[in-house]
Amino acid sequence: MNSDKAIGLIDSGIGGFTVLKELQNYFPNENFIYLGDSANMPYGERTNEEIIKLVNEDIKFLEDRDVKFIVLACNTASSLADRLESNVRLFNIIEAGCLSVLDLKEENYIGLIATRATVHNRSYDNALKELTDEIEFISYGTPTLAQVINNQLDEINLLKKNIKLAIEPIIEQHPIKHLLLGCTHYPIVSKTIKEMYTNIDLINPAIMEAKLVEDYLIKNNLSNNSNESGKTEIFITGPEKKTNKRLLNELEINYNKLKYIQ
Ligand code: DGL
């Protein structure tokens, strides 16, 4: 396989920028094609059948652009990874999320915020059980937080209210020291969450995801060995949004193309 091919990324919107950022940091010479399906988000409020149909279309979009493999940045899409159709390898961010908490063995309970679909599908609980029986997630599926971040990022009071609505139900069940951000959108507002919950450490699965991708690239001899910086193309479904460009700049993501598609 040609190692110059791009790595594909799928998210239900702009949340996956937080995964793209980690991957770009790790692999400055790789090419990336990112698809964010903002027009159809929130995936987390859809039925499993709807999510599978949309993600299969996302996969096809990237396969048509000849990517070497696909990172399912979106946790909601990853929660149904077993039921997706793909001709290339799919990286599932839930695996990375579970591996990220394994070293926290002194904790019995780790908080997990995610979309309602992700929590409902129990993929985080099942994947963690495969790895350890010493830790359990206390999860809460929030219906609104991802959407507020995707579409109303500047409305700080609304954002804080929705962060509180997502985290309080977890703390009410059990005090936690660590909170896994089980949706790509949440690391965008890490700073705000940290200001509100100073005693809780936040875990972003994207960091472990980059390590898993690195292992795979090396083992399969798929690294792009070009000396030039990689190129990144970003496709977002739906109308143009100014805040998307601003977020890309804030996250210091390099991109060569940002295209809105229908
Ligand atoms: N970004 C998606 C995730 O990681 C969720 C947002 C949505 O509901 O579309 O789960």
mmCIF file of C-alpha atoms and ligand atoms in Angstrom:
data_model
loop_
_atom_site.group_PDB
_atom_site.id
_atom_site.type_symbol
_atom_site.label_atom_id
_atom_site.label_comp_id
_atom_site.label_asym_id
_atom_site.label_seq_id
_atom_site.Cartn_x
_atom_site.Cartn_y
_atom_site.Cartn_z
ATOM 1 C CA MET A 1 0.000 0.000 0.000
ATOM 2 C CA ASN A 2 1.153 3.515 -0.763
ATOM 3 C CA SER A 3 2.184 5.248 2.445
ATOM 4 C CA ASP A 4 1.630 8.695 0.822
ATOM 5 C CA LYS A 5 -2.104 8.158 1.023
ATOM 6 C CA ALA A 6 -3.986 10.320 3.500
ATOM 7 C CA ILE A 7 -5.351 9.225 6.864
ATOM 8 C CA GLY A 8 -9.133 9.730 6.971
ATOM 9 C CA LEU A 9 -10.971 11.132 9.992
ATOM 10 C CA ILE A 10 -14.710 11.094 10.666
ATOM 11 C CA ASP A 11 -16.666 13.157 13.124
ATOM 12 C CA SER A 12 -20.261 14.283 13.377
ATOM 13 C CA GLY A 13 -19.039 17.889 13.200
ATOM 14 C CA ILE A 14 -16.138 20.002 14.370
ATOM 15 C CA GLY A 15 -15.412 17.973 17.535
ATOM 16 C CA GLY A 16 -12.977 15.744 15.692
ATOM 17 C CA PHE A 17 -10.690 18.768 15.243
ATOM 18 C CA THR A 18 -9.441 17.832 18.733
ATOM 19 C CA VAL A 19 -8.372 14.426 17.379
ATOM 20 C CA LEU A 20 -6.953 15.900 14.170
ATOM 21 C CA LYS A 21 -4.832 18.232 16.289
ATOM 22 C CA GLU A 22 -3.232 15.351 18.232
ATOM 23 C CA LEU A 23 -2.613 13.391 15.040
ATOM 24 C CA GLN A 24 -1.016 16.376 13.306
ATOM 25 C CA ASN A 25 1.265 16.912 16.305
ATOM 26 C CA TYR A 26 2.349 13.289 16.230
ATOM 27 C CA PHE A 27 2.635 12.938 12.470
ATOM 28 C CA PRO A 28 3.566 16.253 10.842
ATOM 29 C CA ASN A 29 4.399 14.511 7.532
ATOM 30 C CA GLU A 30 1.121 12.634 7.162
ATOM 31 C CA ASN A 31 -1.704 13.843 4.921
ATOM 32 C CA PHE A 32 -5.185 14.001 6.413
ATOM 33 C CA ILE A 33 -8.711 14.173 5.005
ATOM 34 C CA TYR A 34 -11.277 15.163 7.617
ATOM 35 C CA LEU A 35 -15.023 14.824 7.214
ATOM 36 C CA GLY A 36 -17.263 16.572 9.743
ATOM 37 C CA ASP A 37 -20.967 15.905 9.247
ATOM 38 C CA SER A 38 -22.262 19.066 10.931
ATOM 39 C CA ALA A 39 -25.434 19.028 8.801
ATOM 40 C CA ASN A 40 -26.572 15.781 10.433
ATOM 41 C CA MET A 41 -25.327 16.258 13.973
ATOM 42 C CA PRO A 42 -26.094 15.492 16.769
ATOM 43 C CA TYR A 43 -25.458 11.845 15.936
ATOM 44 C CA GLY A 44 -25.867 11.158 19.654
ATOM 45 C CA GLU A 45 -29.612 11.888 19.506
ATOM 46 C CA ARG A 46 -30.251 9.575 16.554
ATOM 47 C CA THR A 47 -31.252 5.928 16.453
ATOM 48 C CA ASN A 48 -28.496 3.355 15.951
ATOM 49 C CA GLU A 49 -29.839 2.597 12.477
ATOM 50 C CA GLU A 50 -29.627 6.275 11.499
ATOM 51 C CA ILE A 51 -26.105 6.606 12.910
ATOM 52 C CA ILE A 52 -24.915 3.477 11.065
ATOM 53 C CA LYS A 53 -26.367 4.742 7.774
ATOM 54 C CA LEU A 54 -24.724 8.176 8.158
ATOM 55 C CA VAL A 55 -21.341 6.818 9.223
ATOM 56 C CA ASN A 56 -21.318 4.274 6.378
ATOM 57 C CA GLU A 57 -21.838 7.225 4.000
ATOM 58 C CA ASP A 58 -18.998 9.102 5.739
ATOM 59 C CA ILE A 59 -16.750 6.044 5.328
ATOM 60 C CA LYS A 60 -17.640 5.795 1.632
ATOM 61 C CA PHE A 61 -16.807 9.508 1.169
ATOM 62 C CA LEU A 62 -13.311 8.922 2.550
ATOM 63 C CA GLU A 63 -12.776 5.604 0.775
ATOM 64 C CA ASP A 64 -13.597 7.358 -2.518
ATOM 65 C CA ARG A 65 -10.717 9.698 -1.689
ATOM 66 C CA ASP A 66 -8.434 6.680 -1.275
ATOM 67 C CA VAL A 67 -7.430 7.058 2.388
ATOM 68 C CA LYS A 68 -5.083 4.418 3.824
ATOM 69 C CA PHE A 69 -7.252 3.935 6.918
ATOM 70 C CA ILE A 70 -9.912 5.794 8.875
ATOM 71 C CA VAL A 71 -9.906 7.147 12.405
ATOM 72 C CA LEU A 72 -13.429 7.204 13.772
ATOM 73 C CA ALA A 73 -12.803 10.293 15.864
ATOM 74 C CA CYS A 74 -16.473 10.369 16.812
ATOM 75 C CA ASN A 75 -17.242 8.324 19.935
ATOM 76 C CA THR A 76 -20.873 7.921 18.925
ATOM 77 C CA ALA A 77 -19.830 6.396 15.581
ATOM 78 C CA SER A 78 -17.245 4.246 17.406
ATOM 79 C CA SER A 79 -19.926 2.923 19.754
ATOM 80 C CA LEU A 80 -21.342 1.084 16.707
ATOM 81 C CA ALA A 81 -18.003 0.206 15.076
ATOM 82 C CA ASP A 82 -18.853 -3.515 14.883
ATOM 83 C CA ARG A 83 -21.832 -2.775 12.686
ATOM 84 C CA LEU A 84 -20.136 -0.448 10.172
ATOM 85 C CA GLU A 85 -19.092 -1.335 6.624
ATOM 86 C CA SER A 86 -15.598 -0.489 5.537
ATOM 87 C CA ASN A 87 -12.898 -1.721 3.176
ATOM 88 C CA VAL A 88 -10.127 -0.066 5.201
ATOM 89 C CA ARG A 89 -9.102 -0.392 8.824
ATOM 90 C CA LEU A 90 -11.247 1.633 11.236
ATOM 91 C CA PHE A 91 -9.711 3.012 14.426
ATOM 92 C CA ASN A 92 -12.227 3.139 17.215
ATOM 93 C CA ILE A 93 -11.711 5.963 19.721
ATOM 94 C CA ILE A 94 -13.489 4.039 22.495
ATOM 95 C CA GLU A 95 -10.609 1.556 22.588
ATOM 96 C CA ALA A 96 -8.232 4.493 23.043
ATOM 97 C CA GLY A 97 -10.449 5.971 25.756
ATOM 98 C CA CYS A 98 -10.433 2.742 27.766
ATOM 99 C CA LEU A 99 -6.676 2.313 27.416
ATOM 100 C CA SER A 100 -6.270 5.896 28.689
ATOM 101 C CA VAL A 101 -7.797 5.062 32.078
ATOM 102 C CA LEU A 102 -5.976 1.765 32.713
ATOM 103 C CA ASP A 103 -3.152 3.377 34.664
ATOM 104 C CA LEU A 104 -5.610 4.949 37.103
ATOM 105 C CA LYS A 105 -6.030 1.676 38.951
ATOM 106 C CA GLU A 106 -6.091 3.323 42.364
ATOM 107 C CA GLU A 107 -9.496 4.639 41.297
ATOM 108 C CA ASN A 108 -12.460 2.294 41.250
ATOM 109 C CA TYR A 109 -14.709 4.718 39.464
ATOM 110 C CA ILE A 110 -13.947 6.983 36.530
ATOM 111 C CA GLY A 111 -16.491 9.523 35.305
ATOM 112 C CA LEU A 112 -17.501 9.359 31.667
ATOM 113 C CA ILE A 113 -19.461 12.012 29.808
ATOM 114 C CA ALA A 114 -20.605 11.167 26.317
ATOM 115 C CA THR A 115 -23.624 11.444 24.068
ATOM 116 C CA ARG A 116 -26.793 9.586 24.934
ATOM 117 C CA ALA A 117 -26.244 7.095 22.089
ATOM 118 C CA THR A 118 -22.681 6.304 23.231
ATOM 119 C CA VAL A 119 -23.803 5.670 26.807
ATOM 120 C CA HIS A 120 -26.872 3.723 25.691
ATOM 121 C CA ASN A 121 -24.741 1.414 23.498
ATOM 122 C CA ARG A 122 -22.553 0.569 26.547
ATOM 123 C CA SER A 123 -19.501 0.212 24.300
ATOM 124 C CA TYR A 124 -17.255 1.981 26.839
ATOM 125 C CA ASP A 125 -18.363 -0.397 29.629
ATOM 126 C CA ASN A 126 -17.931 -3.463 27.426
ATOM 127 C CA ALA A 127 -14.522 -2.425 26.105
ATOM 128 C CA LEU A 128 -13.276 -1.619 29.626
ATOM 129 C CA LYS A 129 -14.466 -4.985 30.940
ATOM 130 C CA GLU A 130 -12.226 -6.673 28.364
ATOM 131 C CA LEU A 131 -9.233 -4.891 29.864
ATOM 132 C CA THR A 132 -9.848 -4.837 33.630
ATOM 133 C CA ASP A 133 -12.421 -5.569 36.281
ATOM 134 C CA GLU A 134 -10.849 -3.108 38.715
ATOM 135 C CA ILE A 135 -12.355 0.038 37.222
ATOM 136 C CA GLU A 136 -15.894 1.005 36.287
ATOM 137 C CA PHE A 137 -17.282 4.006 34.506
ATOM 138 C CA ILE A 138 -19.931 6.176 36.057
ATOM 139 C CA SER A 139 -21.447 7.536 32.882
ATOM 140 C CA TYR A 140 -23.887 10.166 31.887
ATOM 141 C CA GLY A 141 -25.208 10.701 28.374
ATOM 142 C CA THR A 142 -25.912 14.354 27.723
ATOM 143 C CA PRO A 143 -28.446 15.225 25.016
ATOM 144 C CA THR A 144 -27.285 18.799 24.450
ATOM 145 C CA LEU A 145 -23.633 19.550 25.246
ATOM 146 C CA ALA A 146 -22.086 18.518 21.891
ATOM 147 C CA GLN A 147 -24.648 20.536 19.982
ATOM 148 C CA VAL A 148 -24.090 23.657 22.089
ATOM 149 C CA ILE A 149 -20.333 23.350 21.479
ATOM 150 C CA ASN A 150 -20.817 22.732 17.752
ATOM 151 C CA ASN A 151 -23.259 25.586 17.186
ATOM 152 C CA GLN A 152 -23.261 28.035 20.122
ATOM 153 C CA LEU A 153 -19.689 28.000 21.318
ATOM 154 C CA ASP A 154 -19.738 31.735 22.120
ATOM 155 C CA GLU A 155 -22.741 31.549 24.439
ATOM 156 C CA ILE A 156 -20.755 31.059 27.615
ATOM 157 C CA ASN A 157 -23.673 30.966 30.070
ATOM 158 C CA LEU A 158 -25.507 28.365 28.021
ATOM 159 C CA LEU A 159 -22.277 26.392 27.726
ATOM 160 C CA LYS A 160 -21.638 26.435 31.477
ATOM 161 C CA LYS A 161 -25.217 25.433 32.194
ATOM 162 C CA ASN A 162 -24.890 22.442 29.851
ATOM 163 C CA ILE A 163 -21.516 21.409 31.289
ATOM 164 C CA LYS A 164 -23.092 21.401 34.737
ATOM 165 C CA LEU A 165 -26.091 19.399 33.505
ATOM 166 C CA ALA A 166 -23.647 16.810 32.108
ATOM 167 C CA ILE A 167 -21.289 16.445 35.060
ATOM 168 C CA GLU A 168 -23.500 16.837 38.143
ATOM 169 C CA PRO A 169 -25.420 13.555 37.586
ATOM 170 C CA ILE A 170 -22.075 11.717 37.720
ATOM 171 C CA ILE A 171 -20.846 13.413 40.894
ATOM 172 C CA GLU A 172 -24.211 12.812 42.532
ATOM 173 C CA GLN A 173 -23.654 9.065 42.094
ATOM 174 C CA HIS A 174 -20.055 8.974 43.309
ATOM 175 C CA PRO A 175 -17.221 11.448 43.847
ATOM 176 C CA ILE A 176 -14.696 11.210 40.986
ATOM 177 C CA LYS A 177 -11.125 12.365 40.454
ATOM 178 C CA HIS A 178 -10.987 11.678 36.730
ATOM 179 C CA LEU A 179 -13.440 12.406 33.954
ATOM 180 C CA LEU A 180 -13.099 10.817 30.535
ATOM 181 C CA LEU A 181 -14.278 13.115 27.772
ATOM 182 C CA GLY A 182 -16.138 10.538 25.695
ATOM 183 C CA CYS A 183 -17.163 12.896 22.921
ATOM 184 C CA THR A 184 -14.786 14.746 20.606
ATOM 185 C CA HIS A 185 -16.570 18.031 21.163
ATOM 186 C CA TYR A 186 -15.836 18.226 24.889
ATOM 187 C CA PRO A 187 -12.045 18.788 24.790
ATOM 188 C CA ILE A 188 -12.809 22.018 22.885
ATOM 189 C CA VAL A 189 -14.174 23.389 26.179
ATOM 190 C CA SER A 190 -11.665 21.673 28.517
ATOM 191 C CA LYS A 191 -10.549 25.036 29.862
ATOM 192 C CA THR A 192 -14.083 25.974 30.920
ATOM 193 C CA ILE A 193 -14.709 22.532 32.458
ATOM 194 C CA LYS A 194 -11.432 22.788 34.426
ATOM 195 C CA GLU A 195 -12.378 26.242 35.730
ATOM 196 C CA MET A 196 -15.705 24.877 36.932
ATOM 197 C CA TYR A 197 -14.400 21.594 38.379
ATOM 198 C CA THR A 198 -10.915 22.347 39.635
ATOM 199 C CA ASN A 199 -10.491 18.999 41.455
ATOM 200 C CA ILE A 200 -11.273 16.781 38.491
ATOM 201 C CA ASP A 201 -8.627 15.688 35.971
ATOM 202 C CA LEU A 202 -9.854 15.507 32.408
ATOM 203 C CA ILE A 203 -8.849 12.669 30.104
ATOM 204 C CA ASN A 204 -8.887 13.151 26.339
ATOM 205 C CA PRO A 205 -8.780 9.805 24.469
ATOM 206 C CA ALA A 206 -7.228 11.498 21.412
ATOM 207 C CA ILE A 207 -3.759 11.331 22.968
ATOM 208 C CA MET A 208 -3.884 7.528 23.275
ATOM 209 C CA GLU A 209 -5.467 7.351 19.822
ATOM 210 C CA ALA A 210 -2.382 9.001 18.324
ATOM 211 C CA LYS A 211 -0.178 6.375 20.014
ATOM 212 C CA LEU A 212 -2.322 3.517 18.649
ATOM 213 C CA VAL A 213 -2.107 5.011 15.158
ATOM 214 C CA GLU A 214 1.659 5.355 15.542
ATOM 215 C CA ASP A 215 2.011 1.646 16.439
ATOM 216 C CA TYR A 216 -0.078 0.679 13.446
ATOM 217 C CA LEU A 217 1.860 2.901 11.030
ATOM 218 C CA ILE A 218 5.170 1.479 12.197
ATOM 219 C CA LYS A 219 4.128 -2.199 12.333
ATOM 220 C CA ASN A 220 2.583 -2.058 8.886
ATOM 221 C CA ASN A 221 5.235 0.094 7.296
ATOM 222 C CA LEU A 222 2.660 2.682 6.343
ATOM 223 C CA SER A 223 4.294 5.889 7.544
ATOM 224 C CA ASN A 224 4.594 8.674 5.033
ATOM 225 C CA ASN A 225 8.350 9.111 4.699
ATOM 226 C CA SER A 226 8.175 12.393 2.807
ATOM 227 C CA ASN A 227 10.321 15.188 4.241
ATOM 228 C CA GLU A 228 7.643 17.750 3.445
ATOM 229 C CA SER A 229 4.857 18.776 5.814
ATOM 230 C CA GLY A 230 1.672 16.824 5.223
ATOM 231 C CA LYS A 231 -1.442 18.334 3.671
ATOM 232 C CA THR A 232 -4.807 18.463 5.413
ATOM 233 C CA GLU A 233 -8.149 18.794 3.643
ATOM 234 C CA ILE A 234 -11.242 19.490 5.715
ATOM 235 C CA PHE A 235 -14.789 18.873 4.486
ATOM 236 C CA ILE A 236 -17.750 20.020 6.585
ATOM 237 C CA THR A 237 -21.344 19.323 5.599
ATOM 238 C CA GLY A 238 -23.850 22.172 5.818
ATOM 239 C CA PRO A 239 -23.485 25.948 5.635
ATOM 240 C CA GLU A 240 -20.247 27.856 6.278
ATOM 241 C CA LYS A 241 -19.658 28.902 9.880
ATOM 242 C CA LYS A 242 -17.137 31.567 10.821
ATOM 243 C CA THR A 243 -16.465 30.033 14.226
ATOM 244 C CA ASN A 244 -15.077 26.882 12.538
ATOM 245 C CA LYS A 245 -12.125 28.802 11.083
ATOM 246 C CA ARG A 246 -11.558 30.517 14.401
ATOM 247 C CA LEU A 247 -11.513 27.182 16.208
ATOM 248 C CA LEU A 248 -9.051 25.732 13.695
ATOM 249 C CA ASN A 249 -6.773 28.706 14.360
ATOM 250 C CA GLU A 250 -7.185 28.484 18.139
ATOM 251 C CA LEU A 251 -6.301 24.785 18.070
ATOM 252 C CA GLU A 252 -3.366 25.635 15.751
ATOM 253 C CA ILE A 253 -4.473 23.113 13.162
ATOM 254 C CA ASN A 254 -2.729 23.399 9.783
ATOM 255 C CA TYR A 255 -4.984 22.956 6.786
ATOM 256 C CA ASN A 256 -4.709 23.465 3.053
ATOM 257 C CA LYS A 257 -8.385 23.314 2.229
ATOM 258 C CA LEU A 258 -11.644 23.941 4.119
ATOM 259 C CA LYS A 259 -14.680 23.122 2.031
ATOM 260 C CA TYR A 260 -18.390 23.185 2.895
ATOM 261 C CA ILE A 261 -20.348 20.474 1.110
ATOM 262 C CA GLN A 262 -24.036 19.537 0.940
HETATM 263 N N1 DGL B 1 -18.652 14.188 18.327
HETATM 264 C C1 DGL B 1 -19.503 13.111 18.634
HETATM 265 C C2 DGL B 1 -18.840 12.114 19.582
HETATM 266 O O1 DGL B 1 -17.647 12.092 19.732
HETATM 267 C C3 DGL B 1 -20.846 13.459 19.213
HETATM 268 C C4 DGL B 1 -21.604 14.634 18.812
HETATM 269 C C5 DGL B 1 -22.958 14.316 18.234
HETATM 270 O O2 DGL B 1 -23.884 13.953 18.985
HETATM 271 O O3 DGL B 1 -23.081 14.409 17.017
HETATM 272 O O4 DGL B 1 -19.536 11.306 20.162
#
